[in-house]
PDB file of C-alpha atoms in Angstrom:
ATOM      1  CA  VAL X   1      67.547  78.624  71.599  1.00  0.00           C
ATOM      2  CA  VAL X   2      68.381  80.988  68.738  1.00  0.00           C
ATOM      3  CA  LEU X   3      67.400  84.572  69.525  1.00  0.00           C
ATOM      4  CA  PRO X   4      65.481  86.394  66.779  1.00  0.00           C
ATOM      5  CA  ARG X   5      67.780  89.445  66.570  1.00  0.00           C
ATOM      6  CA  SER X   6      70.808  91.220  67.966  1.00  0.00           C
ATOM      7  CA  THR X   7      71.856  94.835  68.292  1.00  0.00           C
ATOM      8  CA  ALA X   8      73.776  94.493  65.016  1.00  0.00           C
ATOM      9  CA  ASP X   9      70.457  93.802  63.247  1.00  0.00           C
ATOM     10  CA  VAL X  10      68.721  96.832  64.775  1.00  0.00           C
ATOM     11  CA  TYR X  11      71.432  99.496  65.067  1.00  0.00           C
ATOM     12  CA  HIS X  12      73.995 100.378  62.411  1.00  0.00           C
ATOM     13  CA  GLY X  13      77.579  99.932  63.564  1.00  0.00           C
ATOM     14  CA  LEU X  14      76.953  98.060  66.818  1.00  0.00           C
ATOM     15  CA  LYS X  15      78.437  94.673  67.646  1.00  0.00           C
ATOM     16  CA  PRO X  16      75.925  91.789  67.988  1.00  0.00           C
ATOM     17  CA  LEU X  17      74.594  91.724  71.555  1.00  0.00           C
ATOM     18  CA  PRO X  18      71.387  90.161  72.907  1.00  0.00           C
ATOM     19  CA  PHE X  19      68.350  92.111  74.094  1.00  0.00           C
ATOM     20  CA  VAL X  20      67.112  91.470  77.633  1.00  0.00           C
ATOM     21  CA  LYS X  21      63.524  91.057  76.436  1.00  0.00           C
ATOM     22  CA  ASP X  22      64.492  88.443  73.834  1.00  0.00           C
ATOM     23  CA  ILE X  23      66.373  86.351  76.405  1.00  0.00           C
ATOM     24  CA  ILE X  24      63.413  86.448  78.782  1.00  0.00           C
ATOM     25  CA  ASN X  25      60.968  85.595  75.993  1.00  0.00           C
ATOM     26  CA  ALA X  26      63.145  82.626  75.009  1.00  0.00           C
ATOM     27  CA  GLY X  27      63.072  81.342  78.585  1.00  0.00           C
ATOM     28  CA  ARG X  28      59.322  81.798  78.841  1.00  0.00           C
ATOM     29  CA  SER X  29      58.824  80.016  75.530  1.00  0.00           C
ATOM     30  CA  ALA X  30      60.811  77.035  76.820  1.00  0.00           C
ATOM     31  CA  MET X  31      58.712  76.941  79.979  1.00  0.00           C
ATOM     32  CA  LYS X  32      55.503  76.897  77.960  1.00  0.00           C
ATOM     33  CA  GLN X  33      56.714  73.675  76.397  1.00  0.00           C
ATOM     34  CA  GLU X  34      57.657  72.164  79.767  1.00  0.00           C
ATOM     35  CA  GLU X  35      54.962  73.336  82.176  1.00  0.00           C
ATOM     36  CA  GLU X  36      51.188  73.289  81.968  1.00  0.00           C
ATOM     37  CA  GLU X  37      51.031  76.033  84.605  1.00  0.00           C
ATOM     38  CA  GLU X  38      53.170  78.552  82.767  1.00  0.00           C
ATOM     39  CA  ASN X  39      52.606  81.483  85.129  1.00  0.00           C
ATOM     40  CA  ASP X  40      54.151  80.187  88.350  1.00  0.00           C
ATOM     41  CA  TYR X  41      57.921  79.865  88.053  1.00  0.00           C
ATOM     42  CA  TYR X  42      61.136  81.875  88.248  1.00  0.00           C
ATOM     43  CA  LEU X  43      63.512  82.757  85.430  1.00  0.00           C
ATOM     44  CA  MET X  44      67.164  83.540  86.043  1.00  0.00           C
ATOM     45  CA  LEU X  45      68.759  86.272  83.931  1.00  0.00           C
ATOM     46  CA  THR X  46      72.533  86.554  84.031  1.00  0.00           C
ATOM     47  CA  ASN X  47      75.551  86.966  81.786  1.00  0.00           C
ATOM     48  CA  ALA X  48      77.120  83.956  80.102  1.00  0.00           C
ATOM     49  CA  ASP X  49      80.436  84.449  81.921  1.00  0.00           C
ATOM     50  CA  ILE X  50      78.894  84.434  85.413  1.00  0.00           C
ATOM     51  CA  CYS X  51      79.654  81.204  87.298  1.00  0.00           C
ATOM     52  CA  PRO X  52      77.400  79.799  90.040  1.00  0.00           C
ATOM     53  CA  SER X  53      79.085  78.561  93.184  1.00  0.00           C
ATOM     54  CA  GLY X  54      78.557  75.000  94.322  1.00  0.00           C
ATOM     55  CA  PHE X  55      75.961  76.283  96.806  1.00  0.00           C
ATOM     56  CA  PHE X  56      74.216  78.679  94.422  1.00  0.00           C
ATOM     57  CA  TYR X  57      70.978  76.890  93.565  1.00  0.00           C
ATOM     58  CA  GLU X  58      70.259  75.838  97.116  1.00  0.00           C
ATOM     59  CA  PHE X  59      71.052  79.388  98.277  1.00  0.00           C
ATOM     60  CA  ALA X  60      68.881  80.987  95.573  1.00  0.00           C
ATOM     61  CA  ARG X  61      65.968  78.684  96.338  1.00  0.00           C
ATOM     62  CA  SER X  62      66.000  79.740  99.973  1.00  0.00           C
ATOM     63  CA  GLU X  63      66.165  83.436  99.064  1.00  0.00           C
ATOM     64  CA  ILE X  64      63.257  83.501  96.583  1.00  0.00           C
ATOM     65  CA  ARG X  65      60.888  82.128  99.221  1.00  0.00           C
ATOM     66  CA  GLU X  66      60.750  85.671 100.588  1.00  0.00           C
ATOM     67  CA  SER X  67      60.534  87.647  97.359  1.00  0.00           C
ATOM     68  CA  PRO X  68      59.228  87.440  93.779  1.00  0.00           C
ATOM     69  CA  ALA X  69      62.399  89.190  92.572  1.00  0.00           C
ATOM     70  CA  ILE X  70      65.983  89.169  93.779  1.00  0.00           C
ATOM     71  CA  SER X  71      69.352  90.161  92.380  1.00  0.00           C
ATOM     72  CA  ILE X  72      72.657  88.696  93.527  1.00  0.00           C
ATOM     73  CA  ASN X  73      75.920  90.578  93.235  1.00  0.00           C
ATOM     74  CA  ARG X  74      78.796  88.430  92.102  1.00  0.00           C
ATOM     75  CA  MET X  75      82.199  87.837  93.634  1.00  0.00           C
ATOM     76  CA  THR X  76      85.254  88.669  91.538  1.00  0.00           C
ATOM     77  CA  ILE X  77      88.228  86.322  91.364  1.00  0.00           C
ATOM     78  CA  PRO X  78      91.244  88.524  90.460  1.00  0.00           C
ATOM     79  CA  LYS X  79      93.152  86.943  87.598  1.00  0.00           C
ATOM     80  CA  GLU X  80      96.373  87.541  89.519  1.00  0.00           C
ATOM     81  CA  GLN X  81      95.229  84.740  91.824  1.00  0.00           C
ATOM     82  CA  LEU X  82      94.752  82.270  88.978  1.00  0.00           C
ATOM     83  CA  THR X  83      97.246  80.253  86.973  1.00  0.00           C
ATOM     84  CA  LEU X  84      95.737  80.352  83.504  1.00  0.00           C
ATOM     85  CA  PRO X  85      96.920  78.149  80.633  1.00  0.00           C
ATOM     86  CA  SER X  86      99.064  79.982  78.084  1.00  0.00           C
ATOM     87  CA  ASP X  87      97.721  77.843  75.254  1.00  0.00           C
ATOM     88  CA  THR X  88      94.047  76.906  75.146  1.00  0.00           C
ATOM     89  CA  GLU X  89      94.161  75.228  71.753  1.00  0.00           C
ATOM     90  CA  GLY X  90      93.822  71.501  71.375  1.00  0.00           C
ATOM     91  CA  PRO X  91      91.136  68.806  71.594  1.00  0.00           C
ATOM     92  CA  MET X  92      88.022  69.336  73.692  1.00  0.00           C
ATOM     93  CA  ASP X  93      89.114  66.970  76.467  1.00  0.00           C
ATOM     94  CA  ILE X  94      92.265  69.059  77.040  1.00  0.00           C
ATOM     95  CA  LYS X  95      90.219  72.259  77.130  1.00  0.00           C
ATOM     96  CA  HIS X  96      87.909  70.606  79.646  1.00  0.00           C
ATOM     97  CA  LEU X  97      90.858  69.783  81.910  1.00  0.00           C
ATOM     98  CA  PHE X  98      92.021  73.410  81.703  1.00  0.00           C
ATOM     99  CA  ALA X  99      88.545  74.612  82.692  1.00  0.00           C
ATOM    100  CA  VAL X 100      88.290  72.158  85.609  1.00  0.00           C
ATOM    101  CA  ASN X 101      91.668  73.313  86.923  1.00  0.00           C
ATOM    102  CA  VAL X 102      90.714  76.991  86.744  1.00  0.00           C
ATOM    103  CA  MET X 103      87.396  76.310  88.523  1.00  0.00           C
ATOM    104  CA  GLN X 104      89.243  74.484  91.298  1.00  0.00           C
ATOM    105  CA  GLN X 105      91.477  77.524  91.760  1.00  0.00           C
ATOM    106  CA  ALA X 106      88.381  79.763  91.799  1.00  0.00           C
ATOM    107  CA  ARG X 107      86.784  77.699  94.587  1.00  0.00           C
ATOM    108  CA  VAL X 108      89.914  78.133  96.680  1.00  0.00           C
ATOM    109  CA  ALA X 109      89.774  81.903  96.122  1.00  0.00           C
ATOM    110  CA  LEU X 110      86.095  81.984  97.096  1.00  0.00           C
ATOM    111  CA  ASN X 111      86.866  80.269 100.381  1.00  0.00           C
ATOM    112  CA  ARG X 112      89.491  82.943 101.032  1.00  0.00           C
ATOM    113  CA  TYR X 113      86.982  85.778 100.723  1.00  0.00           C
ATOM    114  CA  GLY X 114      88.029  88.611 103.006  1.00  0.00           C
ATOM    115  CA  ARG X 115      91.724  87.821 102.719  1.00  0.00           C
ATOM    116  CA  VAL X 116      94.269  89.565 100.506  1.00  0.00           C
ATOM    117  CA  ASP X 117      94.613  86.428  98.364  1.00  0.00           C
ATOM    118  CA  GLY X 118      90.875  85.769  98.136  1.00  0.00           C
ATOM    119  CA  ALA X 119      87.830  86.777  96.124  1.00  0.00           C
ATOM    120  CA  VAL X 120      86.562  90.348  96.363  1.00  0.00           C
ATOM    121  CA  ALA X 121      83.031  91.765  96.397  1.00  0.00           C
ATOM    122  CA  HIS X 122      81.627  93.404  93.270  1.00  0.00           C
ATOM    123  CA  PRO X 123      79.134  96.311  93.388  1.00  0.00           C
ATOM    124  CA  GLY X 124      77.066  95.676  90.263  1.00  0.00           C
ATOM    125  CA  GLN X 125      74.039  93.456  89.661  1.00  0.00           C
ATOM    126  CA  ASP X 126      74.365  90.847  86.937  1.00  0.00           C
ATOM    127  CA  CYS X 127      72.187  87.964  88.179  1.00  0.00           C
ATOM    128  CA  PHE X 128      68.411  88.320  88.549  1.00  0.00           C
ATOM    129  CA  LEU X 129      65.793  85.753  89.585  1.00  0.00           C
ATOM    130  CA  LEU X 130      62.328  86.919  88.562  1.00  0.00           C
ATOM    131  CA  HIS X 131      58.919  85.356  89.144  1.00  0.00           C
ATOM    132  CA  THR X 132      56.404  85.370  86.310  1.00  0.00           C
ATOM    133  CA  SER X 133      54.262  87.884  88.199  1.00  0.00           C
ATOM    134  CA  VAL X 134      57.161  90.325  87.821  1.00  0.00           C
ATOM    135  CA  LEU X 135      57.822  89.435  84.187  1.00  0.00           C
ATOM    136  CA  ASN X 136      54.161  90.087  83.403  1.00  0.00           C
ATOM    137  CA  ALA X 137      54.308  93.574  84.928  1.00  0.00           C
ATOM    138  CA  ILE X 138      57.504  94.954  83.366  1.00  0.00           C
ATOM    139  CA  ASP X 139      58.384  95.807  79.774  1.00  0.00           C
ATOM    140  CA  PHE X 140      62.158  95.521  79.298  1.00  0.00           C
ATOM    141  CA  GLY X 141      62.056  97.449  76.041  1.00  0.00           C
ATOM    142  CA  ASP X 142      65.253  97.375  74.003  1.00  0.00           C
ATOM    143  CA  LEU X 143      67.809  97.193  76.802  1.00  0.00           C
ATOM    144  CA  PHE X 144      70.710  94.985  75.749  1.00  0.00           C
ATOM    145  CA  LEU X 145      73.481  93.210  77.638  1.00  0.00           C
ATOM    146  CA  GLY X 146      77.143  94.138  77.674  1.00  0.00           C
ATOM    147  CA  TYR X 147      76.997  97.894  78.252  1.00  0.00           C
ATOM    148  CA  PRO X 148      75.589 100.298  80.863  1.00  0.00           C
ATOM    149  CA  LYS X 149      72.928 100.918  82.025  1.00  0.00           C
ATOM    150  CA  TRP X 150      71.024  97.691  81.467  1.00  0.00           C
ATOM    151  CA  ALA X 151      71.505  96.220  84.962  1.00  0.00           C
ATOM    152  CA  SER X 152      70.933  99.556  86.716  1.00  0.00           C
ATOM    153  CA  ALA X 153      67.723 100.053  84.759  1.00  0.00           C
ATOM    154  CA  VAL X 154      66.415  96.549  85.542  1.00  0.00           C
ATOM    155  CA  THR X 155      67.311  96.994  89.212  1.00  0.00           C
ATOM    156  CA  PHE X 156      65.492 100.306  89.512  1.00  0.00           C
ATOM    157  CA  MET X 157      62.425  99.015  87.657  1.00  0.00           C
ATOM    158  CA  LEU X 158      62.255  96.206  90.206  1.00  0.00           C
ATOM    159  CA  LYS X 159      62.595  98.657  93.086  1.00  0.00           C
ATOM    160  CA  LEU X 160      59.672 100.666  91.717  1.00  0.00           C
ATOM    161  CA  THR X 161      57.284  97.782  91.015  1.00  0.00           C
ATOM    162  CA  VAL X 162      58.080  94.843  93.332  1.00  0.00           C
ATOM    163  CA  THR X 163      57.110  95.246  96.982  1.00  0.00           C
ATOM    164  CA  HIS X 164      59.596  92.732  98.372  1.00  0.00           C
ATOM    165  CA  TYR X 165      62.432  93.083  95.861  1.00  0.00           C
ATOM    166  CA  ARG X 166      65.777  92.258  97.474  1.00  0.00           C
ATOM    167  CA  SER X 167      69.331  93.005  96.380  1.00  0.00           C
ATOM    168  CA  ILE X 168      71.749  90.463  97.855  1.00  0.00           C
ATOM    169  CA  HIS X 169      75.363  91.475  98.266  1.00  0.00           C
ATOM    170  CA  SER X 170      78.338  89.431  97.108  1.00  0.00           C
ATOM    171  CA  ASN X 171      78.841  86.247  99.087  1.00  0.00           C
ATOM    172  CA  LYS X 172      80.490  82.842  98.787  1.00  0.00           C
ATOM    173  CA  LYS X 173      77.184  81.069  98.130  1.00  0.00           C
ATOM    174  CA  GLY X 174      76.249  83.260  95.160  1.00  0.00           C
ATOM    175  CA  THR X 175      78.037  83.750  91.850  1.00  0.00           C
ATOM    176  CA  PHE X 176      81.536  84.685  90.751  1.00  0.00           C
ATOM    177  CA  HIS X 177      83.426  85.978  87.728  1.00  0.00           C
ATOM    178  CA  LEU X 178      87.007  85.380  86.634  1.00  0.00           C
ATOM    179  CA  GLY X 179      88.674  88.790  86.460  1.00  0.00           C
ATOM    180  CA  ASP X 180      87.056  92.195  86.156  1.00  0.00           C
ATOM    181  CA  GLU X 181      88.022  93.557  82.742  1.00  0.00           C
ATOM    182  CA  ARG X 182      85.051  95.940  82.303  1.00  0.00           C
ATOM    183  CA  THR X 183      85.675  95.968  78.557  1.00  0.00           C
ATOM    184  CA  TRP X 184      82.781  98.376  78.027  1.00  0.00           C
ATOM    185  CA  GLN X 185      84.981 101.103  79.526  1.00  0.00           C
ATOM    186  CA  ASP X 186      87.377 100.752  76.577  1.00  0.00           C
ATOM    187  CA  GLU X 187      84.778 101.884  74.048  1.00  0.00           C
ATOM    188  CA  SER X 188      86.411 104.806  72.259  1.00  0.00           C
ATOM    189  CA  GLU X 189      83.815 105.996  69.745  1.00  0.00           C
ATOM    190  CA  GLU X 190      82.491 109.519  70.043  1.00  0.00           C
ATOM    191  CA  ALA X 191      79.113 109.632  71.780  1.00  0.00           C
ATOM    192  CA  ASP X 192      77.343 110.934  68.665  1.00  0.00           C
ATOM    193  CA  SER X 193      79.437 109.101  66.077  1.00  0.00           C
ATOM    194  CA  ASP X 194      76.397 107.483  64.462  1.00  0.00           C
ATOM    195  CA  ILE X 195      73.732 110.140  65.112  1.00  0.00           C
ATOM    196  CA  SER X 196      73.569 111.357  61.556  1.00  0.00           C
ATOM    197  CA  ASN X 197      70.028 112.567  60.833  1.00  0.00           C
ATOM    198  CA  PRO X 198      67.282 114.569  62.586  1.00  0.00           C
ATOM    199  CA  ASN X 199      65.312 111.469  63.567  1.00  0.00           C
ATOM    200  CA  ASP X 200      68.361 110.012  65.284  1.00  0.00           C
ATOM    201  CA  ARG X 201      69.052 113.270  67.096  1.00  0.00           C
ATOM    202  CA  LYS X 202      65.516 113.230  68.474  1.00  0.00           C
ATOM    203  CA  GLU X 203      66.450 109.940  70.100  1.00  0.00           C
ATOM    204  CA  LEU X 204      69.001 111.805  72.206  1.00  0.00           C
ATOM    205  CA  ASN X 205      66.142 113.517  74.036  1.00  0.00           C
ATOM    206  CA  TYR X 206      65.488 110.206  75.807  1.00  0.00           C
ATOM    207  CA  LEU X 207      68.901 110.379  77.504  1.00  0.00           C
ATOM    208  CA  ALA X 208      67.387 112.789  80.025  1.00  0.00           C
ATOM    209  CA  PHE X 209      64.760 110.247  81.135  1.00  0.00           C
ATOM    210  CA  CYS X 210      67.249 107.533  82.152  1.00  0.00           C
ATOM    211  CA  PRO X 211      67.218 108.220  85.902  1.00  0.00           C
ATOM    212  CA  PHE X 212      70.857 107.723  86.820  1.00  0.00           C
ATOM    213  CA  PRO X 213      73.237 110.464  87.897  1.00  0.00           C
ATOM    214  CA  GLY X 214      76.739 110.593  86.511  1.00  0.00           C
ATOM    215  CA  ASP X 215      78.773 111.800  83.582  1.00  0.00           C
ATOM    216  CA  PRO X 216      77.253 111.868  80.070  1.00  0.00           C
ATOM    217  CA  PRO X 217      77.494 108.410  78.463  1.00  0.00           C
ATOM    218  CA  GLN X 218      80.364 107.873  76.060  1.00  0.00           C
ATOM    219  CA  GLY X 219      80.621 105.393  73.215  1.00  0.00           C
ATOM    220  CA  ARG X 220      78.007 104.322  70.683  1.00  0.00           C
ATOM    221  CA  HIS X 221      76.870 101.195  72.537  1.00  0.00           C
ATOM    222  CA  THR X 222      76.506 102.911  75.907  1.00  0.00           C
ATOM    223  CA  VAL X 223      74.702 105.911  74.416  1.00  0.00           C
ATOM    224  CA  GLN X 224      72.196 103.646  72.657  1.00  0.00           C
ATOM    225  CA  ASN X 225      71.553 101.627  75.814  1.00  0.00           C
ATOM    226  CA  VAL X 226      71.009 104.789  77.869  1.00  0.00           C
ATOM    227  CA  ILE X 227      68.595 106.040  75.179  1.00  0.00           C
ATOM    228  CA  ASN X 228      66.729 102.731  75.452  1.00  0.00           C
ATOM    229  CA  CYS X 229      66.716 103.131  79.237  1.00  0.00           C
ATOM    230  CA  GLY X 230      65.239 106.614  78.859  1.00  0.00           C
ATOM    231  CA  LYS X 231      62.445 105.302  76.665  1.00  0.00           C
ATOM    232  CA  LEU X 232      61.419 102.909  79.443  1.00  0.00           C
ATOM    233  CA  PHE X 233      61.385 105.607  82.133  1.00  0.00           C
ATOM    234  CA  ALA X 234      59.702 108.233  79.953  1.00  0.00           C
ATOM    235  CA  PRO X 235      56.182 109.044  81.228  1.00  0.00           C
ATOM    236  CA  ARG X 236      52.967 107.635  79.786  1.00  0.00           C
ATOM    237  CA  LYS X 237      49.421 108.403  80.846  1.00  0.00           C
ATOM    238  CA  SER X 238      47.160 105.750  82.356  1.00  0.00           C
ATOM    239  CA  GLU X 239      43.717 105.728  83.942  1.00  0.00           C
ATOM    240  CA  GLY X 240      45.227 106.025  87.415  1.00  0.00           C
ATOM    241  CA  GLY X 241      47.732 108.724  86.510  1.00  0.00           C
ATOM    242  CA  VAL X 242      51.132 109.036  84.877  1.00  0.00           C
ATOM    243  CA  VAL X 243      53.521 106.077  85.070  1.00  0.00           C
ATOM    244  CA  PRO X 244      56.877 105.169  83.508  1.00  0.00           C
ATOM    245  CA  THR X 245      56.538 103.449  80.144  1.00  0.00           C
ATOM    246  CA  PHE X 246      58.099 100.219  81.452  1.00  0.00           C
ATOM    247  CA  VAL X 247      54.989  99.599  83.600  1.00  0.00           C
ATOM    248  CA  ARG X 248      52.744  97.384  81.496  1.00  0.00           C
ATOM    249  CA  PRO X 249      49.082  98.363  81.121  1.00  0.00           C
ATOM    250  CA  GLY X 250      47.032  96.825  83.914  1.00  0.00           C
ATOM    251  CA  TYR X 251      49.911  96.876  86.423  1.00  0.00           C
ATOM    252  CA  GLU X 252      49.910 100.566  87.271  1.00  0.00           C
ATOM    253  CA  ASP X 253      48.561 100.010  90.797  1.00  0.00           C
ATOM    254  CA  ALA X 254      51.749  98.220  91.816  1.00  0.00           C
ATOM    255  CA  PHE X 255      53.755 101.284  90.853  1.00  0.00           C
ATOM    256  CA  PHE X 256      51.427 103.684  92.669  1.00  0.00           C
ATOM    257  CA  ASN X 257      51.241 101.537  95.812  1.00  0.00           C
ATOM    258  CA  ILE X 258      55.008 101.415  96.200  1.00  0.00           C
ATOM    259  CA  ASN X 259      55.792 104.993  95.240  1.00  0.00           C
ATOM    260  CA  ASN X 260      52.990 106.928  96.942  1.00  0.00           C
ATOM    261  CA  ASN X 261      54.592 109.863  98.771  1.00  0.00           C
ATOM    262  CA  ILE X 262      58.027 108.725  97.615  1.00  0.00           C
ATOM    263  CA  MET X 263      58.196 109.897  94.032  1.00  0.00           C
ATOM    264  CA  PHE X 264      55.967 111.159  91.298  1.00  0.00           C
ATOM    265  CA  ILE X 265      56.214 111.368  87.551  1.00  0.00           C
ATOM    266  CA  ASN X 266      55.318 114.183  85.198  1.00  0.00           C
ATOM    267  CA  ASP X 267      56.188 115.302  81.692  1.00  0.00           C
ATOM    268  CA  HIS X 268      59.809 115.660  82.787  1.00  0.00           C
ATOM    269  CA  GLY X 269      60.028 112.061  84.005  1.00  0.00           C
ATOM    270  CA  LEU X 270      60.528 110.602  87.474  1.00  0.00           C
ATOM    271  CA  GLN X 271      60.720 113.222  90.223  1.00  0.00           C
ATOM    272  CA  ARG X 272      62.140 112.231  93.596  1.00  0.00           C
ATOM    273  CA  ASN X 273      60.981 113.397  96.995  1.00  0.00           C
ATOM    274  CA  PHE X 274      64.398 113.712  98.629  1.00  0.00           C
ATOM    275  CA  GLU X 275      62.954 113.854 102.162  1.00  0.00           C
ATOM    276  CA  THR X 276      61.476 110.367 101.944  1.00  0.00           C
ATOM    277  CA  MET X 277      63.642 108.710  99.317  1.00  0.00           C
ATOM    278  CA  LYS X 278      67.219 109.200 100.452  1.00  0.00           C
ATOM    279  CA  ASP X 279      68.004 105.510  99.893  1.00  0.00           C
ATOM    280  CA  ALA X 280      66.330 105.146  96.510  1.00  0.00           C
ATOM    281  CA  TRP X 281      69.617 104.792  94.674  1.00  0.00           C
ATOM    282  CA  ASP X 282      71.219 102.245  96.985  1.00  0.00           C
ATOM    283  CA  ASP X 283      72.525  99.204  95.091  1.00  0.00           C
ATOM    284  CA  VAL X 284      71.665 100.755  91.702  1.00  0.00           C
TER     285      VAL X 284
END
């Protein structure tokens, strides 16, 4: 499937990265061609470099029986535990042999989880399984992959709209990743390097609505993604009251039912009741 756009098409100076909404729409479009009942299935959203374990699909199937939305934290295989080929050039069959060998090493590291020479847990979410009832209720806006805070935003939207959402910690039956480069941390541009006119500077106001504590975002890609996050959590009025913009019209009750007496939203965005929501940020 060829996606209709990338961040390079929409934002000046950004590298081409896919939008979450476009990936989901591509999956839903494929399902419309395959299934007559298009509103009763799960889509999996993950990064291209995330590898499923040999037990993953059986494990995921058992987990989604209890929830319309789950996320699974990956395991990390430290590259120091892998013998990687120094030269990956050559015909495809040679490259395939290299890949098979590395995957065999990764399986050994997974089985050693908990040991010094084994895989290690990873705190972030990068694999989501979402039922169509969830996809119908949430607008993913212009969040894009590759930079913060796309996964945090998706996770928190699920917490606020899905009654039985579950975050599953790293385990040998889930997913894994080779190394942990975190290349997004190397972004060196100034935070406002491409904010060059009054309309762009107005966009910065949305930074305040992205509901995640921490230092101000740095780097053009991260700043833009946090702006896009803020647009989703900015308040909008509905018949039942004020809700975050990511809640699609007609699905406001789900938000109110989950968040009654836990948080409220006003013109300043989401407001937390700290007495009853001490764990709201867990796993985000």
